[in-house]
Amino acid sequence: MASSGEESRSGSPGRAGTGTEAAAADAAQLDTAEDFEVLEEEGEEDEDDLSELPPLEDVGRPPAPPREDAHPPEPGAGDAAGDPEEWLDVLGNGLLKKKTLVPGQGVESRPQKGQDVTIRLKATLEDGTVVEEDPALTFTLGDCDVLQALDLCVQLLEMGETALIVSGAKYCYGAQGRSPDVPPNASLSLEVELLAARDAPDLELLSGKEKIQLANRKRERGNFFYQQADYVLAINSYDIALRIVGSSSKVDFSPDEEAELLDVKVKCLNNLAASQLKLDRFKAALKSCNLVLEHQPGNIKALFRKGKVLAQQGEYREAIPILKAALKLEPSNKTIHAELSKLVKKHADQRNVETEMYRKMLGNPSTASTPRKCKDKLPWSIPWKWLFGATAIALGGVALSVVIAARN
């Protein structure tokens, strides 16, 4: 299980700064506009809020434009760097490199994905400024609990090995950075020593409190990725949290623990739906919203996002009553009011378009009152028996004429 150090560094990077606790309290109120994400309009700023998260505009810094120098420092720069040939280009793109400083106990001692590993970490900027130090940082390898640079490289370390990792911003804190100490698009040098690796705890044997804490850490990591606009990794973290919550248990939980686990599940599903919406995965987002509503039919965020999913698919007729249900639960919410008004207008426009299309397909209705021409002509729908009778009479007349002619 991850340590408290992991929760403070990997669970909430990008959220450091003054006033975040007050902002989080404000965001918990559902009558604030930031609690809902309105349908994107061209030129409109896109905002979304997750459960118990401050408004996005108050978190860290806005994305900065890419910098040409946003690459890891060149191997060979600095006291710890040596011959460039000794560096391992981990991904082959030059953005993530590893060099052994102190050899370990052999390749067979490398940790495996899914294990809990403990490392000593020292992270510095290119100018040598230390931005993070932890003598015993513990995390689950492969779960994206920490910086991607660490998650990718620690699995290459041997037990007892000390290595220097240089990473571009892409595998650290990205374009947003981490306020206040890591600037946007900052490369990092990470000195890492692998101290221990052990199998992760059996989920079936976790107490209710332990399971809640572990699931919440994964959820918070998903929130961090959401803030970084990395929705794929956010979905991954929420899925892991949901697997933890839904895992079977050999331990009895108290009613309060059961209720808290359900609360974590609902938050993960709501945030999962928000992430899926960002990636236009409408079917998956609709499923996530419906799972929330199965447990909490009056969950306003789930109702709002379900309405948004349907609206983005053009299903205005289905979306409008769902948003009306949300508005009934929170009549003072201005965002729902605005969204509902927009959908009603779009639905009306859609109906006008459909009406015009049908009119063109069916032709000008005024032609229906025009008198029919050639009324003396027989209609085409003459019954078959009439036609057969007339034919028989005609043939009979011909036969009679032949007989009379023969007698004469």
Tab-separated table of C-alpha atoms in Angstrom:
chain	number	residue	atom	x	y	z
A	1	MET	CA	0.000	0.000	0.000
A	2	ALA	CA	1.266	3.467	-0.828
A	3	SER	CA	2.708	5.611	1.902
A	4	SER	CA	1.553	9.015	2.987
A	5	GLY	CA	4.463	10.486	1.057
A	6	GLU	CA	3.036	9.086	-2.150
A	7	GLU	CA	-0.357	10.614	-1.410
A	8	SER	CA	1.085	14.059	-0.907
A	9	ARG	CA	3.333	14.010	-3.967
A	10	SER	CA	1.683	11.809	-6.547
A	11	GLY	CA	-1.934	12.083	-5.519
A	12	SER	CA	-2.147	15.829	-5.642
A	13	PRO	CA	0.598	17.308	-7.861
A	14	GLY	CA	-0.542	20.476	-9.565
A	15	ARG	CA	-2.887	21.356	-6.710
A	16	ALA	CA	-0.379	23.072	-4.454
A	17	GLY	CA	-0.896	26.748	-3.763
A	18	THR	CA	-2.742	29.120	-1.481
A	19	GLY	CA	-6.497	28.922	-0.957
A	20	THR	CA	-7.010	25.412	-2.348
A	21	GLU	CA	-8.808	24.183	0.776
A	22	ALA	CA	-11.318	27.019	0.598
A	23	ALA	CA	-11.751	26.433	-3.121
A	24	ALA	CA	-12.402	22.740	-2.518
A	25	ALA	CA	-15.065	23.623	0.033
A	26	ASP	CA	-16.723	25.992	-2.431
A	27	ALA	CA	-16.653	23.365	-5.179
A	28	ALA	CA	-18.492	20.901	-2.972
A	29	GLN	CA	-21.530	23.206	-3.169
A	30	LEU	CA	-23.710	22.224	-6.108
A	31	ASP	CA	-25.135	25.700	-6.607
A	32	THR	CA	-21.875	27.014	-8.107
A	33	ALA	CA	-21.584	27.231	-11.861
A	34	GLU	CA	-18.226	25.457	-11.893
A	35	ASP	CA	-19.785	22.213	-10.726
A	36	PHE	CA	-21.065	21.409	-14.190
A	37	GLU	CA	-19.531	21.359	-17.607
A	38	VAL	CA	-21.666	23.122	-20.189
A	39	LEU	CA	-21.772	22.037	-23.789
A	40	GLU	CA	-18.807	23.450	-25.621
A	41	GLU	CA	-19.525	26.368	-27.907
A	42	GLU	CA	-16.920	27.701	-30.306
A	43	GLY	CA	-14.891	30.371	-28.540
A	44	GLU	CA	-16.263	29.402	-25.117
A	45	GLU	CA	-13.914	28.355	-22.345
A	46	ASP	CA	-14.432	24.743	-21.363
A	47	GLU	CA	-14.768	24.186	-17.626
A	48	ASP	CA	-15.457	21.079	-15.634
A	49	ASP	CA	-15.389	20.213	-12.010
A	50	LEU	CA	-14.946	16.877	-10.329
A	51	SER	CA	-16.262	15.743	-6.971
A	52	GLU	CA	-14.442	17.553	-4.158
A	53	LEU	CA	-12.093	19.368	-6.509
A	54	PRO	CA	-11.625	23.135	-6.665
A	55	PRO	CA	-12.710	24.900	-9.865
A	56	LEU	CA	-10.204	24.158	-12.591
A	57	GLU	CA	-9.319	27.798	-13.077
A	58	ASP	CA	-8.051	27.861	-9.459
A	59	VAL	CA	-5.847	24.795	-9.828
A	60	GLY	CA	-2.205	25.381	-10.656
A	61	ARG	CA	-1.502	27.406	-13.760
A	62	PRO	CA	-3.101	27.522	-17.226
A	63	PRO	CA	-1.406	25.413	-19.901
A	64	ALA	CA	1.647	27.125	-21.300
A	65	PRO	CA	2.689	27.002	-24.966
A	66	PRO	CA	5.291	24.347	-25.794
A	67	ARG	CA	8.889	25.454	-25.493
A	68	GLU	CA	11.563	24.525	-27.929
A	69	ASP	CA	13.885	23.676	-25.053
A	70	ALA	CA	11.392	21.400	-23.282
A	71	HIS	CA	13.708	18.424	-23.553
A	72	PRO	CA	15.697	16.582	-20.921
A	73	PRO	CA	19.179	17.974	-20.286
A	74	GLU	CA	21.788	16.544	-22.577
A	75	PRO	CA	23.612	13.526	-21.111
A	76	GLY	CA	27.053	14.700	-20.136
A	77	ALA	CA	25.818	17.981	-18.610
A	78	GLY	CA	26.325	18.166	-14.857
A	79	ASP	CA	28.534	16.347	-12.378
A	80	ALA	CA	26.527	13.121	-12.323
A	81	ALA	CA	26.412	12.651	-16.083
A	82	GLY	CA	29.088	10.713	-17.906
A	83	ASP	CA	29.754	9.157	-21.260
A	84	PRO	CA	26.637	9.454	-23.471
A	85	GLU	CA	27.099	5.843	-24.536
A	86	GLU	CA	26.335	4.760	-20.969
A	87	TRP	CA	22.847	6.250	-21.122
A	88	LEU	CA	19.800	4.127	-21.941
A	89	ASP	CA	17.208	5.808	-24.156
A	90	VAL	CA	14.222	4.183	-22.464
A	91	LEU	CA	11.543	4.964	-25.076
A	92	GLY	CA	13.758	5.658	-28.074
A	93	ASN	CA	12.533	9.241	-28.460
A	94	GLY	CA	15.278	10.977	-26.503
A	95	LEU	CA	12.848	12.314	-23.888
A	96	LEU	CA	13.501	9.736	-21.178
A	97	LYS	CA	16.995	8.493	-20.383
A	98	LYS	CA	18.501	6.433	-17.562
A	99	LYS	CA	22.077	5.969	-16.383
A	100	THR	CA	23.299	3.639	-13.614
A	101	LEU	CA	25.329	5.396	-10.913
A	102	VAL	CA	25.615	2.489	-8.453
A	103	PRO	CA	25.079	-1.082	-9.753
A	104	GLY	CA	22.403	-3.293	-8.206
A	105	GLN	CA	22.010	-6.976	-7.403
A	106	GLY	CA	21.364	-8.251	-10.914
A	107	VAL	CA	18.615	-8.290	-13.534
A	108	GLU	CA	16.684	-11.006	-11.685
A	109	SER	CA	16.182	-8.608	-8.758
A	110	ARG	CA	14.201	-6.103	-10.811
A	111	PRO	CA	10.661	-5.399	-9.518
A	112	GLN	CA	7.550	-6.523	-11.352
A	113	LYS	CA	4.481	-4.537	-12.332
A	114	GLY	CA	1.832	-4.708	-9.634
A	115	GLN	CA	4.364	-4.849	-6.805
A	116	ASP	CA	4.669	-2.133	-4.191
A	117	VAL	CA	8.126	-0.583	-4.495
A	118	THR	CA	9.978	1.805	-2.191
A	119	ILE	CA	12.547	4.222	-3.580
A	120	ARG	CA	14.712	7.088	-2.412
A	121	LEU	CA	13.998	10.069	-4.642
A	122	LYS	CA	15.622	13.418	-5.306
A	123	ALA	CA	14.207	15.556	-8.109
A	124	THR	CA	15.880	18.695	-9.458
A	125	LEU	CA	15.257	21.235	-12.187
A	126	GLU	CA	17.780	21.928	-14.935
A	127	ASP	CA	19.266	24.775	-12.877
A	128	GLY	CA	19.895	22.411	-9.947
A	129	THR	CA	16.954	23.553	-7.817
A	130	VAL	CA	15.688	20.648	-5.686
A	131	VAL	CA	11.898	20.386	-6.005
A	132	GLU	CA	11.317	17.084	-4.262
A	133	GLU	CA	13.099	14.770	-1.843
A	134	ASP	CA	11.717	11.618	-0.262
A	135	PRO	CA	13.826	9.031	1.573
A	136	ALA	CA	11.149	6.317	1.244
A	137	LEU	CA	8.513	6.901	-1.439
A	138	THR	CA	6.252	3.847	-1.827
A	139	PHE	CA	3.889	3.233	-4.760
A	140	THR	CA	2.401	0.445	-6.861
A	141	LEU	CA	4.525	-0.095	-9.952
A	142	GLY	CA	2.553	0.194	-13.184
A	143	ASP	CA	-0.496	1.932	-11.683
A	144	CYS	CA	0.651	5.442	-12.674
A	145	ASP	CA	0.641	6.470	-9.017
A	146	VAL	CA	3.679	8.692	-9.589
A	147	LEU	CA	5.362	10.538	-12.451
A	148	GLN	CA	5.414	8.510	-15.639
A	149	ALA	CA	9.197	8.896	-15.725
A	150	LEU	CA	9.401	6.972	-12.452
A	151	ASP	CA	6.759	4.408	-13.368
A	152	LEU	CA	8.582	3.595	-16.607
A	153	CYS	CA	12.140	3.564	-15.267
A	154	VAL	CA	11.881	2.000	-11.800
A	155	GLN	CA	10.935	-1.317	-13.363
A	156	LEU	CA	14.357	-1.235	-15.061
A	157	LEU	CA	16.237	-0.793	-11.769
A	158	GLU	CA	17.948	-3.640	-9.966
A	159	MET	CA	17.540	-3.969	-6.218
A	160	GLY	CA	19.993	-1.587	-4.534
A	161	GLU	CA	20.754	0.230	-7.783
A	162	THR	CA	21.047	4.012	-7.832
A	163	ALA	CA	20.293	5.628	-11.180
A	164	LEU	CA	19.994	9.068	-12.693
A	165	ILE	CA	16.916	9.639	-14.842
A	166	VAL	CA	16.563	12.693	-17.060
A	167	SER	CA	13.081	13.311	-18.388
A	168	GLY	CA	11.291	15.819	-20.573
A	169	ALA	CA	8.188	17.543	-19.259
A	170	LYS	CA	5.972	15.089	-21.112
A	171	TYR	CA	6.732	12.355	-18.570
A	172	CYS	CA	6.811	14.677	-15.548
A	173	TYR	CA	4.436	17.593	-14.922
A	174	GLY	CA	3.745	18.512	-18.535
A	175	ALA	CA	2.581	21.870	-19.826
A	176	GLN	CA	0.875	22.761	-16.549
A	177	GLY	CA	3.849	22.230	-14.266
A	178	ARG	CA	3.293	22.001	-10.526
A	179	SER	CA	2.615	25.218	-8.683
A	180	PRO	CA	4.589	26.771	-7.148
A	181	ASP	CA	7.912	24.986	-7.615
A	182	VAL	CA	7.853	23.233	-11.013
A	183	PRO	CA	7.405	25.601	-13.989
A	184	PRO	CA	5.371	24.624	-17.055
A	185	ASN	CA	7.189	22.423	-19.570
A	186	ALA	CA	10.022	21.757	-17.115
A	187	SER	CA	12.455	18.867	-17.571
A	188	LEU	CA	13.587	17.061	-14.417
A	189	SER	CA	16.586	15.092	-13.249
A	190	LEU	CA	15.596	12.264	-10.905
A	191	GLU	CA	18.113	10.480	-8.715
A	192	VAL	CA	16.508	7.203	-7.668
A	193	GLU	CA	17.600	4.297	-5.480
A	194	LEU	CA	15.519	1.116	-5.365
A	195	LEU	CA	15.176	0.124	-1.705
A	196	ALA	CA	12.504	-2.578	-1.637
A	197	ALA	CA	9.875	-4.433	-3.670
A	198	ARG	CA	7.111	-6.620	-2.336
A	199	ASP	CA	3.824	-8.039	-3.544
A	200	ALA	CA	0.851	-5.713	-3.207
A	201	PRO	CA	-1.571	-6.556	-0.385
A	202	ASP	CA	-4.388	-8.992	-1.038
A	203	LEU	CA	-7.495	-6.898	-1.623
A	204	GLU	CA	-9.674	-9.579	-0.044
A	205	LEU	CA	-7.835	-9.169	3.258
A	206	LEU	CA	-7.908	-5.375	3.466
A	207	SER	CA	-9.983	-3.819	6.212
A	208	GLY	CA	-12.715	-1.407	5.247
A	209	LYS	CA	-10.575	1.575	6.208
A	210	GLU	CA	-7.576	0.291	4.218
A	211	LYS	CA	-9.682	-0.359	1.140
A	212	ILE	CA	-11.224	3.123	1.330
A	213	GLN	CA	-7.815	4.783	1.678
A	214	LEU	CA	-6.315	2.832	-1.219
A	215	ALA	CA	-9.271	3.503	-3.536
A	216	ASN	CA	-9.223	7.190	-2.660
A	217	ARG	CA	-5.515	7.456	-3.503
A	218	LYS	CA	-6.181	6.009	-6.956
A	219	ARG	CA	-9.152	8.350	-7.394
A	220	GLU	CA	-7.066	11.368	-6.411
A	221	ARG	CA	-4.427	10.313	-8.908
A	222	GLY	CA	-7.138	10.222	-11.557
A	223	ASN	CA	-8.136	13.747	-10.542
A	224	PHE	CA	-4.533	14.857	-11.015
A	225	PHE	CA	-4.425	13.407	-14.535
A	226	TYR	CA	-7.787	15.035	-15.305
A	227	GLN	CA	-6.385	18.415	-14.292
A	228	GLN	CA	-3.411	17.729	-16.544
A	229	ALA	CA	-5.858	17.022	-19.413
A	230	ASP	CA	-4.510	13.461	-19.660
A	231	TYR	CA	-7.910	11.803	-19.790
A	232	VAL	CA	-6.651	8.352	-20.807
A	233	LEU	CA	-4.531	8.053	-17.665
A	234	ALA	CA	-7.358	9.560	-15.624
A	235	ILE	CA	-9.661	6.790	-16.845
A	236	ASN	CA	-6.989	4.221	-15.973
A	237	SER	CA	-6.749	5.498	-12.386
A	238	TYR	CA	-10.524	5.626	-11.915
A	239	ASP	CA	-10.829	2.077	-13.258
A	240	ILE	CA	-8.220	0.867	-10.767
A	241	ALA	CA	-10.079	2.590	-7.926
A	242	LEU	CA	-13.355	0.990	-9.023
A	243	ARG	CA	-11.724	-2.455	-9.137
A	244	ILE	CA	-10.526	-1.954	-5.577
A	245	VAL	CA	-13.970	-0.878	-4.371
A	246	GLY	CA	-15.685	-3.736	-6.192
A	247	SER	CA	-13.258	-6.472	-5.149
A	248	SER	CA	-14.560	-9.287	-2.974
A	249	SER	CA	-13.605	-9.316	0.685
A	250	LYS	CA	-13.091	-11.859	3.428
A	251	VAL	CA	-13.396	-9.118	6.020
A	252	ASP	CA	-16.668	-7.777	7.394
A	253	PHE	CA	-17.212	-4.042	6.945
A	254	SER	CA	-19.267	-1.786	9.161
A	255	PRO	CA	-22.333	-0.023	7.722
A	256	ASP	CA	-20.402	3.259	7.782
A	257	GLU	CA	-17.534	1.689	5.825
A	258	GLU	CA	-19.969	0.253	3.292
A	259	ALA	CA	-21.527	3.682	2.855
A	260	GLU	CA	-18.109	5.299	2.439
A	261	LEU	CA	-17.063	2.728	-0.161
A	262	LEU	CA	-20.257	3.460	-2.084
A	263	ASP	CA	-19.454	7.173	-1.905
A	264	VAL	CA	-15.983	6.544	-3.362
A	265	LYS	CA	-17.532	4.409	-6.116
A	266	VAL	CA	-20.027	7.126	-7.063
A	267	LYS	CA	-17.304	9.790	-7.181
A	268	CYS	CA	-15.116	7.581	-9.382
A	269	LEU	CA	-17.987	6.830	-11.763
A	270	ASN	CA	-18.916	10.505	-12.032
A	271	ASN	CA	-15.324	11.493	-12.738
A	272	LEU	CA	-14.955	8.570	-15.114
A	273	ALA	CA	-17.961	9.828	-17.077
A	274	ALA	CA	-16.418	13.307	-17.240
A	275	SER	CA	-13.173	11.866	-18.619
A	276	GLN	CA	-14.995	9.681	-21.132
A	277	LEU	CA	-16.944	12.701	-22.314
A	278	LYS	CA	-13.686	14.539	-22.972
A	279	LEU	CA	-12.665	11.697	-25.303
A	280	ASP	CA	-16.109	11.532	-26.994
A	281	ARG	CA	-16.679	8.025	-25.649
A	282	PHE	CA	-20.397	8.620	-25.379
A	283	LYS	CA	-21.530	5.025	-24.941
A	284	ALA	CA	-19.068	4.452	-22.085
A	285	ALA	CA	-19.949	7.790	-20.469
A	286	LEU	CA	-23.654	6.973	-20.626
A	287	LYS	CA	-22.983	3.633	-18.929
A	288	SER	CA	-20.997	5.340	-16.152
A	289	CYS	CA	-23.797	7.862	-15.567
A	290	ASN	CA	-26.416	5.109	-15.447
A	291	LEU	CA	-24.364	3.183	-12.878
A	292	VAL	CA	-24.320	6.270	-10.661
A	293	LEU	CA	-28.059	6.748	-11.059
A	294	GLU	CA	-28.694	3.127	-10.120
A	295	HIS	CA	-27.232	3.898	-6.692
A	296	GLN	CA	-28.301	7.538	-6.444
A	297	PRO	CA	-31.221	8.418	-8.769
A	298	GLY	CA	-31.027	12.021	-7.612
A	299	ASN	CA	-27.321	12.535	-8.290
A	300	ILE	CA	-27.300	15.899	-10.045
A	301	LYS	CA	-23.886	15.538	-11.674
A	302	ALA	CA	-24.817	12.173	-13.157
A	303	LEU	CA	-28.118	13.568	-14.432
A	304	PHE	CA	-26.385	16.589	-15.914
A	305	ARG	CA	-23.683	14.530	-17.641
A	306	LYS	CA	-26.209	11.996	-18.918
A	307	GLY	CA	-28.185	14.860	-20.419
A	308	LYS	CA	-25.003	16.173	-21.977
A	309	VAL	CA	-24.113	12.795	-23.479
A	310	LEU	CA	-27.532	12.529	-25.090
A	311	ALA	CA	-27.389	16.145	-26.271
A	312	GLN	CA	-24.003	15.683	-27.902
A	313	GLN	CA	-25.479	12.738	-29.777
A	314	GLY	CA	-28.345	14.932	-30.980
A	315	GLU	CA	-30.893	13.178	-28.749
A	316	TYR	CA	-32.477	16.415	-27.524
A	317	ARG	CA	-35.899	14.872	-26.905
A	318	GLU	CA	-34.348	12.417	-24.398
A	319	ALA	CA	-31.878	14.914	-22.906
A	320	ILE	CA	-34.393	17.645	-22.024
A	321	PRO	CA	-36.464	15.695	-19.429
A	322	ILE	CA	-33.258	14.497	-17.746
A	323	LEU	CA	-32.019	18.059	-17.351
A	324	LYS	CA	-35.461	19.082	-16.132
A	325	ALA	CA	-35.166	16.405	-13.439
A	326	ALA	CA	-31.780	17.815	-12.419
A	327	LEU	CA	-33.191	21.335	-12.342
A	328	LYS	CA	-36.085	20.208	-10.172
A	329	LEU	CA	-33.551	18.921	-7.633
A	330	GLU	CA	-31.490	22.133	-7.797
A	331	PRO	CA	-33.794	24.945	-9.021
A	332	SER	CA	-31.256	27.685	-8.334
A	333	ASN	CA	-28.499	26.165	-10.480
A	334	LYS	CA	-27.858	28.683	-13.245
A	335	THR	CA	-25.743	26.308	-15.298
A	336	ILE	CA	-28.557	23.785	-15.620
A	337	HIS	CA	-30.937	26.613	-16.511
A	338	ALA	CA	-28.617	27.808	-19.272
A	339	GLU	CA	-27.992	24.306	-20.585
A	340	LEU	CA	-31.680	23.442	-20.618
A	341	SER	CA	-32.546	26.652	-22.469
A	342	LYS	CA	-29.895	25.869	-25.054
A	343	LEU	CA	-31.204	22.347	-25.593
A	344	VAL	CA	-34.817	23.490	-25.896
A	345	LYS	CA	-33.777	25.930	-28.609
A	346	LYS	CA	-31.702	23.288	-30.405
A	347	HIS	CA	-34.597	20.838	-30.201
A	348	ALA	CA	-36.957	23.416	-31.701
A	349	ASP	CA	-34.480	24.119	-34.509
A	350	GLN	CA	-34.124	20.397	-35.109
A	351	ARG	CA	-37.908	19.976	-35.365
A	352	ASN	CA	-38.162	22.907	-37.803
A	353	VAL	CA	-35.509	21.326	-39.999
A	354	GLU	CA	-37.310	17.976	-39.928
A	355	THR	CA	-40.650	19.626	-40.771
A	356	GLU	CA	-39.138	21.428	-43.750
A	357	MET	CA	-37.502	18.213	-44.927
A	358	TYR	CA	-40.798	16.301	-44.778
A	359	ARG	CA	-42.580	19.128	-46.627
A	360	LYS	CA	-40.082	18.935	-49.453
A	361	MET	CA	-40.307	15.136	-49.567
A	362	LEU	CA	-44.120	15.180	-49.768
A	363	GLY	CA	-44.316	18.099	-52.177
A	364	ASN	CA	-46.397	21.285	-51.976
A	365	PRO	CA	-49.510	20.555	-49.859
A	366	SER	CA	-51.541	23.047	-51.954
A	367	THR	CA	-51.500	20.676	-54.915
A	368	ALA	CA	-53.736	18.282	-52.997
A	369	SER	CA	-56.760	20.589	-53.533
A	370	THR	CA	-56.241	20.895	-57.319
A	371	PRO	CA	-59.200	19.352	-59.280
A	372	ARG	CA	-58.340	16.090	-60.985
A	373	LYS	CA	-58.164	16.170	-64.747
A	374	CYS	CA	-59.868	13.689	-67.090
A	375	LYS	CA	-62.537	12.692	-64.603
A	376	ASP	CA	-64.314	10.783	-67.387
A	377	LYS	CA	-61.441	8.318	-67.505
A	378	LEU	CA	-61.863	5.116	-65.536
A	379	PRO	CA	-59.617	4.789	-62.494
A	380	TRP	CA	-56.854	2.181	-62.614
A	381	SER	CA	-58.246	0.395	-59.583
A	382	ILE	CA	-61.011	-1.543	-61.492
A	383	PRO	CA	-61.903	-4.753	-59.612
A	384	TRP	CA	-60.642	-7.923	-61.301
A	385	LYS	CA	-64.080	-9.542	-61.341
A	386	TRP	CA	-65.465	-6.650	-63.398
A	387	LEU	CA	-62.630	-6.946	-65.864
A	388	PHE	CA	-63.108	-10.732	-66.113
A	389	GLY	CA	-66.889	-10.329	-66.655
A	390	ALA	CA	-66.450	-7.805	-69.415
A	391	THR	CA	-63.917	-10.031	-71.140
A	392	ALA	CA	-66.240	-13.019	-70.959
A	393	ILE	CA	-69.122	-11.022	-72.460
A	394	ALA	CA	-66.926	-9.848	-75.286
A	395	LEU	CA	-65.674	-13.370	-76.046
A	396	GLY	CA	-69.246	-14.690	-75.899
A	397	GLY	CA	-70.382	-12.098	-78.444
A	398	VAL	CA	-67.581	-13.084	-80.806
A	399	ALA	CA	-68.490	-16.787	-80.539
A	400	LEU	CA	-72.176	-16.079	-81.241
A	401	SER	CA	-71.261	-14.078	-84.358
A	402	VAL	CA	-69.172	-17.002	-85.634
A	403	VAL	CA	-72.034	-19.487	-85.170
A	404	ILE	CA	-74.553	-17.270	-87.004
A	405	ALA	CA	-72.123	-16.760	-89.841
A	406	ALA	CA	-71.598	-20.520	-90.180
A	407	ARG	CA	-75.322	-21.228	-90.380
A	408	ASN	CA	-75.767	-18.678	-93.113
